[in-house]
Amino acid sequence: MDSVLRAAVMYVALLVLFKIAGRRSLSDLTTFDFVLLMMISEATQQALLGDDFSVTNAVLIIVTLIAIDVGLSLLKLRSNRVSRLIDGEPTIVVENGKLLRQRLHHARLVEADIMEAARSSQGIEKLEEIKFAIIERNGKISVIPREN
Amino acid sequence: MNDDAEHPDLHSRQYPVREDMAYQLNVWRFERCGWYLLVILVVLGLLGLFSRGLLSTRDIRSEDGRVRVQYEMFHRNGSTNPMKISVSGVPESTVELELTGEIMEGFSIETLQPEPVRARSSAQGIRFWVQTDTQGQAALFITLRGDGLGVFHSRIVLPGSNDVKLAQFIFP
């Protein structure tokens, strides 16, 4: 019984903690952020398995995690509110070459982050060439260039 | 806060994505409050609320001072913490010590040093007989492993002396 409870509690705890951390923490940023995510996964693993290394325990925990995940995705299909609550929404941060500074501040982003995404995804050189830059639900910044 | 929503930057756009800035502002507010909560948890952890620290380590004596117990009030399930019981009595003799209450229901004893002269189980716990030295002092070093969950009240009893009451909590 405790295996299922561990898996369920860790799932919910991680969901809430990553919601608190915000959208950017989910996308791979620097090497350090990647290592940080790995450290979080190591800590989670210890809590899930405890000192029980049997196949039964591992399969039970994986089954529980997948069941909760699929259950939540079914719930998201039925209800827009749940989907918005769990996944979030995309937010526009650059509009017609202009930074929406209040939004950048709340999202803890700087202009350099936008320009980095613009250069790597669209080969854009200047801020004025951006029609829209949107921070997506998964934390990635998608850039739509101006048609010229 | 009203100023925030009035700023043109924070109006909801409809193209290329439909936005609900009121909701998004709440999400950002939740993130900020959540961060404060995380900081509070870190500080409490450092202070020892979740085992090992100022808030958790206890050093208590019986009323007549014959028994002294140094232990952790907060434990985490699956992890070990030390407990030291010091008794004073007649030099070069055997002193009886009883660990009673709920302690054996929530904890298991991983190590016990030095090996007592005699050990027996009692109605609600364990009895040890320890040998005192030339000054009449004896100490038991115990490593306790938290196996249960919740609060456990126990007593350390030295016959002929007031007992020492312990309350311990095991976090999941």
CSV table of N, CA, C and O in Angstrom, one decimal, chain B residues 35-136:
chain,number,residue,atom,x,y,z
B,35,TRP,N,7.0,30.7,-3.8
B,35,TRP,CA,8.4,30.8,-3.5
B,35,TRP,C,8.7,31.2,-2.1
B,35,TRP,O,9.6,30.7,-1.5
B,36,TYR,N,7.9,32.1,-1.5
B,36,TYR,CA,8.0,32.5,-0.1
B,36,TYR,C,7.8,31.2,0.8
B,36,TYR,O,8.6,31.0,1.7
B,37,LEU,N,6.9,30.4,0.4
B,37,LEU,CA,6.6,29.2,1.2
B,37,LEU,C,7.8,28.3,1.1
B,37,LEU,O,8.2,27.7,2.1
B,38,LEU,N,8.5,28.1,-0.1
B,38,LEU,CA,9.6,27.3,-0.2
B,38,LEU,C,10.8,27.8,0.7
B,38,LEU,O,11.5,27.0,1.3
B,39,VAL,N,10.9,29.1,0.7
B,39,VAL,CA,12.0,29.7,1.5
B,39,VAL,C,11.7,29.4,3.0
B,39,VAL,O,12.6,29.1,3.8
B,40,ILE,N,10.5,29.5,3.4
B,40,ILE,CA,10.1,29.2,4.8
B,40,ILE,C,10.4,27.8,5.1
B,40,ILE,O,11.0,27.5,6.2
B,41,LEU,N,10.1,26.9,4.2
B,41,LEU,CA,10.4,25.5,4.4
B,41,LEU,C,11.9,25.2,4.6
B,41,LEU,O,12.3,24.4,5.4
B,42,VAL,N,12.7,25.9,3.7
B,42,VAL,CA,14.1,25.7,3.8
B,42,VAL,C,14.6,26.2,5.2
B,42,VAL,O,15.5,25.5,5.8
B,43,VAL,N,14.1,27.4,5.6
B,43,VAL,CA,14.6,27.9,6.9
B,43,VAL,C,14.2,26.9,8.0
B,43,VAL,O,15.0,26.6,8.9
B,44,LEU,N,12.9,26.4,8.0
B,44,LEU,CA,12.5,25.5,9.0
B,44,LEU,C,13.4,24.2,9.0
B,44,LEU,O,13.7,23.6,10.0
B,45,GLY,N,13.7,23.8,7.8
B,45,GLY,CA,14.6,22.6,7.6
B,45,GLY,C,15.9,22.8,8.3
B,45,GLY,O,16.5,22.0,9.0
B,46,LEU,N,16.5,24.0,8.0
B,46,LEU,CA,17.8,24.3,8.6
B,46,LEU,C,17.7,24.4,10.1
B,46,LEU,O,18.6,24.1,10.8
B,47,LEU,N,16.6,24.9,10.6
B,47,LEU,CA,16.4,25.0,12.1
B,47,LEU,C,16.2,23.6,12.7
B,47,LEU,O,16.2,23.5,13.9
B,48,GLY,N,15.9,22.6,11.9
B,48,GLY,CA,15.8,21.3,12.4
B,48,GLY,C,14.4,20.8,12.6
B,48,GLY,O,14.2,19.8,13.3
B,49,LEU,N,13.4,21.5,12.1
B,49,LEU,CA,12.0,21.0,12.2
B,49,LEU,C,11.8,19.6,11.6
B,49,LEU,O,11.0,18.8,12.1
B,50,PHE,N,12.6,19.3,10.6
B,50,PHE,CA,12.4,18.0,9.9
B,50,PHE,C,13.5,17.0,10.4
B,50,PHE,O,14.0,16.2,9.6
B,51,SER,N,14.0,17.1,11.6
B,51,SER,CA,15.0,16.3,12.2
B,51,SER,C,16.4,16.9,12.1
B,51,SER,O,16.7,17.6,11.2
B,52,ARG,N,17.1,16.7,13.2
B,52,ARG,CA,18.5,17.2,13.3
B,52,ARG,C,18.7,18.7,13.2
B,52,ARG,O,18.8,19.2,12.1
B,53,GLY,N,18.6,19.3,14.3
B,53,GLY,CA,18.8,20.8,14.4
B,53,GLY,C,18.3,21.3,15.7
B,53,GLY,O,17.9,20.5,16.6
B,54,LEU,N,18.3,22.6,15.8
B,54,LEU,CA,17.9,23.3,17.0
B,54,LEU,C,16.6,22.9,17.5
B,54,LEU,O,16.3,22.7,18.7
B,55,LEU,N,15.6,22.8,16.6
B,55,LEU,CA,14.2,22.5,17.0
B,55,LEU,C,14.0,21.1,17.4
B,55,LEU,O,13.0,20.7,18.0
B,56,SER,N,14.9,20.2,17.0
B,56,SER,CA,14.7,18.8,17.1
B,56,SER,C,15.5,18.1,18.2
B,56,SER,O,15.0,17.3,18.9
B,57,THR,N,16.8,18.6,18.4
B,57,THR,CA,17.7,17.9,19.3
B,57,THR,C,17.3,18.3,20.7
B,57,THR,O,17.1,19.5,21.1
B,58,ARG,N,17.1,17.3,21.6
B,58,ARG,CA,16.7,17.5,23.0
B,58,ARG,C,17.7,16.9,23.9
B,58,ARG,O,18.3,15.8,23.6
B,59,ASP,N,17.8,17.5,25.1
B,59,ASP,CA,18.7,17.0,26.1
B,59,ASP,C,18.0,17.1,27.4
B,59,ASP,O,17.9,18.2,28.0
B,60,ILE,N,17.4,16.1,27.9
B,60,ILE,CA,16.5,16.2,29.1
B,60,ILE,C,17.0,15.3,30.2
B,60,ILE,O,17.7,14.3,30.0
B,61,ARG,N,16.7,15.7,31.5
B,61,ARG,CA,17.0,14.9,32.6
B,61,ARG,C,15.8,14.5,33.4
B,61,ARG,O,14.8,15.2,33.4
B,62,SER,N,15.9,13.5,34.2
B,62,SER,CA,14.8,13.2,35.2
B,62,SER,C,14.9,14.2,36.3
B,62,SER,O,15.9,14.9,36.4
B,63,GLU,N,13.9,14.2,37.1
B,63,GLU,CA,13.8,15.3,38.2
B,63,GLU,C,15.0,15.2,39.1
B,63,GLU,O,15.5,16.2,39.6
B,64,ASP,N,15.4,14.0,39.5
B,64,ASP,CA,16.6,13.9,40.4
B,64,ASP,C,17.9,13.8,39.7
B,64,ASP,O,18.9,13.7,40.3
B,65,GLY,N,17.9,14.0,38.4
B,65,GLY,CA,19.1,14.1,37.6
B,65,GLY,C,19.9,12.8,37.4
B,65,GLY,O,21.0,12.8,36.9
B,66,ARG,N,19.2,11.7,37.8
B,66,ARG,CA,20.0,10.4,37.6
B,66,ARG,C,20.0,9.9,36.2
B,66,ARG,O,20.8,9.1,35.8
B,67,VAL,N,19.0,10.3,35.5
B,67,VAL,CA,18.9,9.8,34.1
B,67,VAL,C,18.9,11.0,33.2
B,67,VAL,O,18.2,12.0,33.4
B,68,ARG,N,19.8,10.9,32.1
B,68,ARG,CA,19.9,12.0,31.1
B,68,ARG,C,19.7,11.4,29.8
B,68,ARG,O,20.4,10.4,29.4
B,69,VAL,N,18.8,12.0,29.0
B,69,VAL,CA,18.6,11.4,27.6
B,69,VAL,C,18.8,12.5,26.6
B,69,VAL,O,18.3,13.6,26.7
B,70,GLN,N,19.7,12.2,25.6
B,70,GLN,CA,19.9,13.1,24.5
B,70,GLN,C,19.3,12.4,23.3
B,70,GLN,O,19.8,11.3,22.9
B,71,TYR,N,18.3,13.0,22.6
B,71,TYR,CA,17.6,12.4,21.5
B,71,TYR,C,17.1,13.4,20.5
B,71,TYR,O,17.2,14.6,20.8
B,72,GLU,N,16.6,12.9,19.4
B,72,GLU,CA,16.0,13.7,18.4
B,72,GLU,C,14.5,13.6,18.6
B,72,GLU,O,13.9,12.5,18.6
B,73,MET,N,13.8,14.8,18.6
B,73,MET,CA,12.3,14.8,18.7
B,73,MET,C,11.7,14.4,17.4
B,73,MET,O,10.6,13.8,17.4
B,74,PHE,N,12.3,14.9,16.3
B,74,PHE,CA,11.7,14.7,15.0
B,74,PHE,C,12.5,13.7,14.2
B,74,PHE,O,13.7,13.8,14.2
B,75,HIS,N,11.8,12.7,13.6
B,75,HIS,CA,12.5,11.7,12.8
B,75,HIS,C,11.9,11.7,11.4
B,75,HIS,O,10.8,12.1,11.2
B,76,ARG,N,12.6,11.1,10.5
B,76,ARG,CA,12.0,10.8,9.2
B,76,ARG,C,12.0,9.3,9.0
B,76,ARG,O,13.0,8.6,9.3
B,77,ASN,N,10.9,8.8,8.4
B,77,ASN,CA,10.7,7.4,8.2
B,77,ASN,C,11.9,6.8,7.4
B,77,ASN,O,12.2,7.3,6.3
B,78,GLY,N,12.5,5.8,7.9
B,78,GLY,CA,13.6,5.1,7.2
B,78,GLY,C,15.0,5.6,7.5
B,78,GLY,O,15.9,5.0,7.1
B,79,SER,N,15.1,6.8,8.2
B,79,SER,CA,16.4,7.2,8.5
B,79,SER,C,16.7,7.0,10.0
B,79,SER,O,15.8,6.9,10.8
B,80,THR,N,18.0,7.0,10.3
B,80,THR,CA,18.4,6.7,11.7
B,80,THR,C,18.9,8.0,12.4
B,80,THR,O,19.4,8.9,11.7
B,81,ASN,N,18.7,8.0,13.7
B,81,ASN,CA,19.2,9.1,14.5
B,81,ASN,C,19.8,8.5,15.8
B,81,ASN,O,19.2,7.4,16.3
B,82,PRO,N,20.8,9.1,16.4
B,82,PRO,CA,21.3,8.5,17.6
B,82,PRO,C,20.5,8.9,18.9
B,82,PRO,O,19.8,9.9,18.9
B,83,MET,N,20.6,8.1,19.9
B,83,MET,CA,20.0,8.5,21.2
B,83,MET,C,21.0,8.1,22.3
B,83,MET,O,21.6,7.0,22.2
B,84,LYS,N,21.3,8.9,23.2
B,84,LYS,CA,22.2,8.5,24.3
B,84,LYS,C,21.5,8.6,25.6
B,84,LYS,O,20.9,9.7,26.0
B,85,ILE,N,21.6,7.5,26.4
B,85,ILE,CA,21.0,7.5,27.7
B,85,ILE,C,22.1,7.4,28.7
B,85,ILE,O,22.9,6.4,28.7
B,86,SER,N,22.2,8.4,29.6
B,86,SER,CA,23.3,8.3,30.6
B,86,SER,C,22.6,8.1,32.0
B,86,SER,O,21.7,8.8,32.3
B,87,VAL,N,23.1,7.2,32.8
B,87,VAL,CA,22.5,7.0,34.1
B,87,VAL,C,23.6,7.0,35.1
B,87,VAL,O,24.8,6.8,34.8
B,88,SER,N,23.2,7.5,36.3
B,88,SER,CA,24.2,7.4,37.4
B,88,SER,C,23.6,6.6,38.6
B,88,SER,O,22.4,6.7,38.9
B,89,GLY,N,24.5,5.9,39.2
B,89,GLY,CA,24.0,5.0,40.3
B,89,GLY,C,25.2,4.6,41.2
B,89,GLY,O,26.2,5.3,41.2
B,90,VAL,N,25.0,3.5,41.8
B,90,VAL,CA,26.1,3.0,42.7
B,90,VAL,C,27.3,2.5,41.8
B,90,VAL,O,27.1,1.9,40.8
B,91,PRO,N,28.5,2.9,42.2
B,91,PRO,CA,29.7,2.5,41.4
B,91,PRO,C,29.8,1.0,41.3
B,91,PRO,O,29.5,0.3,42.3
B,92,GLU,N,30.3,0.5,40.2
B,92,GLU,CA,30.6,-0.9,40.0
B,92,GLU,C,29.4,-1.8,40.3
B,92,GLU,O,29.5,-2.8,41.0
B,93,SER,N,28.2,-1.4,39.8
B,93,SER,CA,27.0,-2.2,40.0
B,93,SER,C,26.2,-2.3,38.7
B,93,SER,O,26.5,-1.7,37.7
B,94,THR,N,25.1,-3.1,38.8
B,94,THR,CA,24.3,-3.2,37.6
B,94,THR,C,23.0,-2.3,37.8
B,94,THR,O,22.4,-2.4,38.8
B,95,VAL,N,22.7,-1.5,36.9
B,95,VAL,CA,21.6,-0.6,37.0
B,95,VAL,C,20.5,-1.0,35.9
B,95,VAL,O,20.9,-1.3,34.8
B,96,GLU,N,19.3,-1.1,36.3
B,96,GLU,CA,18.2,-1.5,35.4
B,96,GLU,C,17.6,-0.3,34.8
B,96,GLU,O,17.4,0.7,35.4
B,97,LEU,N,17.4,-0.4,33.5
B,97,LEU,CA,16.9,0.7,32.7
B,97,LEU,C,15.7,0.1,31.8
B,97,LEU,O,15.9,-0.9,31.2
B,98,GLU,N,14.6,0.8,31.8
B,98,GLU,CA,13.5,0.3,30.9
B,98,GLU,C,13.1,1.3,29.9
B,98,GLU,O,12.9,2.5,30.2
B,99,LEU,N,13.0,0.9,28.6
B,99,LEU,CA,12.5,1.7,27.5
B,99,LEU,C,11.1,1.2,27.3
B,99,LEU,O,10.9,0.1,26.9
B,100,THR,N,10.1,2.1,27.7
B,100,THR,CA,8.8,1.6,27.6
B,100,THR,C,7.9,2.6,26.9
B,100,THR,O,8.3,3.8,26.7
B,101,GLY,N,6.7,2.2,26.5
B,101,GLY,CA,5.8,3.1,25.8
B,101,GLY,C,5.7,2.7,24.4
B,101,GLY,O,5.7,1.5,24.0
B,102,GLU,N,5.5,3.6,23.5
B,102,GLU,CA,5.3,3.3,22.1
B,102,GLU,C,6.6,3.3,21.3
B,102,GLU,O,6.5,3.1,20.1
B,103,ILE,N,7.7,3.4,22.0
B,103,ILE,CA,8.9,3.6,21.2
B,103,ILE,C,9.2,2.4,20.4
B,103,ILE,O,9.6,2.5,19.2
B,104,MET,N,8.9,1.2,20.9
B,104,MET,CA,9.3,0.0,20.1
B,104,MET,C,8.3,-0.3,19.0
B,104,MET,O,8.6,-1.0,18.1
B,105,GLU,N,7.1,0.4,19.0
B,105,GLU,CA,6.2,0.3,17.9
B,105,GLU,C,6.6,1.1,16.7
B,105,GLU,O,6.3,0.8,15.6
B,106,GLY,N,7.2,2.2,17.0
B,106,GLY,CA,7.5,3.1,15.9
B,106,GLY,C,9.0,3.1,15.4
B,106,GLY,O,9.3,3.5,14.3
B,107,PHE,N,9.8,2.5,16.3
B,107,PHE,CA,11.3,2.5,16.0
B,107,PHE,C,11.8,1.1,16.0
B,107,PHE,O,11.3,0.2,16.7
B,108,SER,N,13.0,0.9,15.3
B,108,SER,CA,13.7,-0.3,15.6
B,108,SER,C,15.1,0.1,16.0
B,108,SER,O,15.6,1.2,15.6
B,109,ILE,N,15.7,-0.7,16.9
B,109,ILE,CA,17.0,-0.3,17.4
B,109,ILE,C,18.0,-1.0,16.5
B,109,ILE,O,18.1,-2.2,16.3
B,110,GLU,N,18.8,-0.1,15.8
B,110,GLU,CA,19.8,-0.7,14.8
B,110,GLU,C,21.1,-1.1,15.5
B,110,GLU,O,21.6,-2.1,15.2
B,111,THR,N,21.6,-0.2,16.4
B,111,THR,CA,22.8,-0.5,17.1
B,111,THR,C,22.6,-0.1,18.6
B,111,THR,O,21.8,0.8,18.9
B,112,LEU,N,23.3,-0.8,19.4
B,112,LEU,CA,23.2,-0.6,20.9
B,112,LEU,C,24.5,-0.9,21.4
B,112,LEU,O,25.1,-2.0,21.4
B,113,GLN,N,25.2,0.2,21.9
B,113,GLN,CA,26.5,0.1,22.4
B,113,GLN,C,26.6,0.7,23.8
B,113,GLN,O,26.1,1.8,24.0
B,114,PRO,N,27.3,0.2,24.8
B,114,PRO,CA,27.9,-1.2,24.7
B,114,PRO,C,26.8,-2.2,25.0
B,114,PRO,O,25.7,-1.9,25.4
B,115,GLU,N,27.2,-3.5,24.7
B,115,GLU,CA,26.2,-4.5,24.9
B,115,GLU,C,25.8,-4.6,26.4
B,115,GLU,O,26.7,-4.6,27.2
B,116,PRO,N,24.5,-4.5,26.7
B,116,PRO,CA,24.2,-4.5,28.1
B,116,PRO,C,24.5,-5.9,28.8
B,116,PRO,O,24.5,-6.9,28.1
B,117,VAL,N,24.6,-5.8,30.1
B,117,VAL,CA,24.9,-7.1,30.8
B,117,VAL,C,23.8,-8.1,30.6
B,117,VAL,O,24.0,-9.3,30.4
B,118,ARG,N,22.5,-7.5,30.6
B,118,ARG,CA,21.4,-8.4,30.4
B,118,ARG,C,20.3,-7.6,29.7
B,118,ARG,O,20.2,-6.3,29.9
B,119,ALA,N,19.5,-8.2,28.9
B,119,ALA,CA,18.4,-7.5,28.2
B,119,ALA,C,17.2,-8.4,28.2
B,119,ALA,O,17.3,-9.6,27.9
B,120,ARG,N,16.1,-7.9,28.5
B,120,ARG,CA,14.8,-8.7,28.5
B,120,ARG,C,13.7,-7.8,28.0
B,120,ARG,O,13.7,-6.6,28.1
B,121,SER,N,12.7,-8.5,27.4
B,121,SER,CA,11.6,-7.7,27.0
B,121,SER,C,10.6,-7.5,28.2
B,121,SER,O,10.6,-8.4,29.1
B,122,SER,N,9.9,-6.4,28.2
B,122,SER,CA,8.9,-6.2,29.3
B,122,SER,C,7.5,-6.0,28.6
B,122,SER,O,7.4,-6.2,27.4
B,123,ALA,N,6.6,-5.7,29.5
B,123,ALA,CA,5.2,-5.6,29.0
B,123,ALA,C,5.1,-4.7,27.8
B,123,ALA,O,4.4,-5.0,26.8
B,124,GLN,N,5.7,-3.5,27.8
B,124,GLN,CA,5.5,-2.6,26.7
B,124,GLN,C,6.8,-2.1,26.1
B,124,GLN,O,6.9,-1.1,25.4
B,125,GLY,N,7.9,-2.8,26.4
B,125,GLY,CA,9.2,-2.3,25.9
B,125,GLY,C,10.3,-3.3,26.2
B,125,GLY,O,10.1,-4.5,26.1
B,126,ILE,N,11.5,-2.7,26.5
B,126,ILE,CA,12.7,-3.5,26.7
B,126,ILE,C,13.3,-3.1,28.0
B,126,ILE,O,13.3,-1.9,28.3
B,127,ARG,N,13.9,-4.0,28.7
B,127,ARG,CA,14.6,-3.7,29.9
B,127,ARG,C,16.1,-4.0,29.7
B,127,ARG,O,16.4,-5.1,29.1
B,128,PHE,N,17.0,-3.1,30.1
B,128,PHE,CA,18.4,-3.4,30.0
B,128,PHE,C,19.0,-3.3,31.4
B,128,PHE,O,18.6,-2.5,32.2
B,129,TRP,N,20.0,-4.1,31.5
B,129,TRP,CA,20.8,-4.0,32.8
B,129,TRP,C,22.2,-3.5,32.3
B,129,TRP,O,22.9,-4.2,31.6
B,130,VAL,N,22.6,-2.3,32.8
B,130,VAL,CA,24.0,-1.8,32.4
B,130,VAL,C,24.9,-1.8,33.6
B,130,VAL,O,24.4,-1.6,34.7
B,131,GLN,N,26.2,-1.9,33.3
B,131,GLN,CA,27.2,-1.9,34.3
B,131,GLN,C,27.7,-0.5,34.5
B,131,GLN,O,28.2,0.1,33.5
B,132,THR,N,27.7,0.0,35.7
B,132,THR,CA,28.3,1.4,36.0
B,132,THR,C,29.8,1.3,36.2
B,132,THR,O,30.3,0.2,36.6
B,133,ASP,N,30.5,2.4,36.0
B,133,ASP,CA,31.9,2.4,36.2
B,133,ASP,C,32.3,2.8,37.6
B,133,ASP,O,31.4,2.8,38.5
B,134,THR,N,33.5,3.2,37.8
B,134,THR,CA,34.0,3.5,39.2
B,134,THR,C,33.4,4.7,39.8
B,134,THR,O,33.3,5.0,41.0
B,135,GLN,N,32.9,5.6,38.9
B,135,GLN,CA,32.2,6.8,39.3
B,135,GLN,C,30.7,6.6,39.4
B,135,GLN,O,30.0,7.6,39.8
B,136,GLY,N,30.2,5.4,39.0
B,136,GLY,CA,28.8,5.2,39.1
B,136,GLY,C,28.1,5.6,37.8
B,136,GLY,O,26.8,5.7,37.8
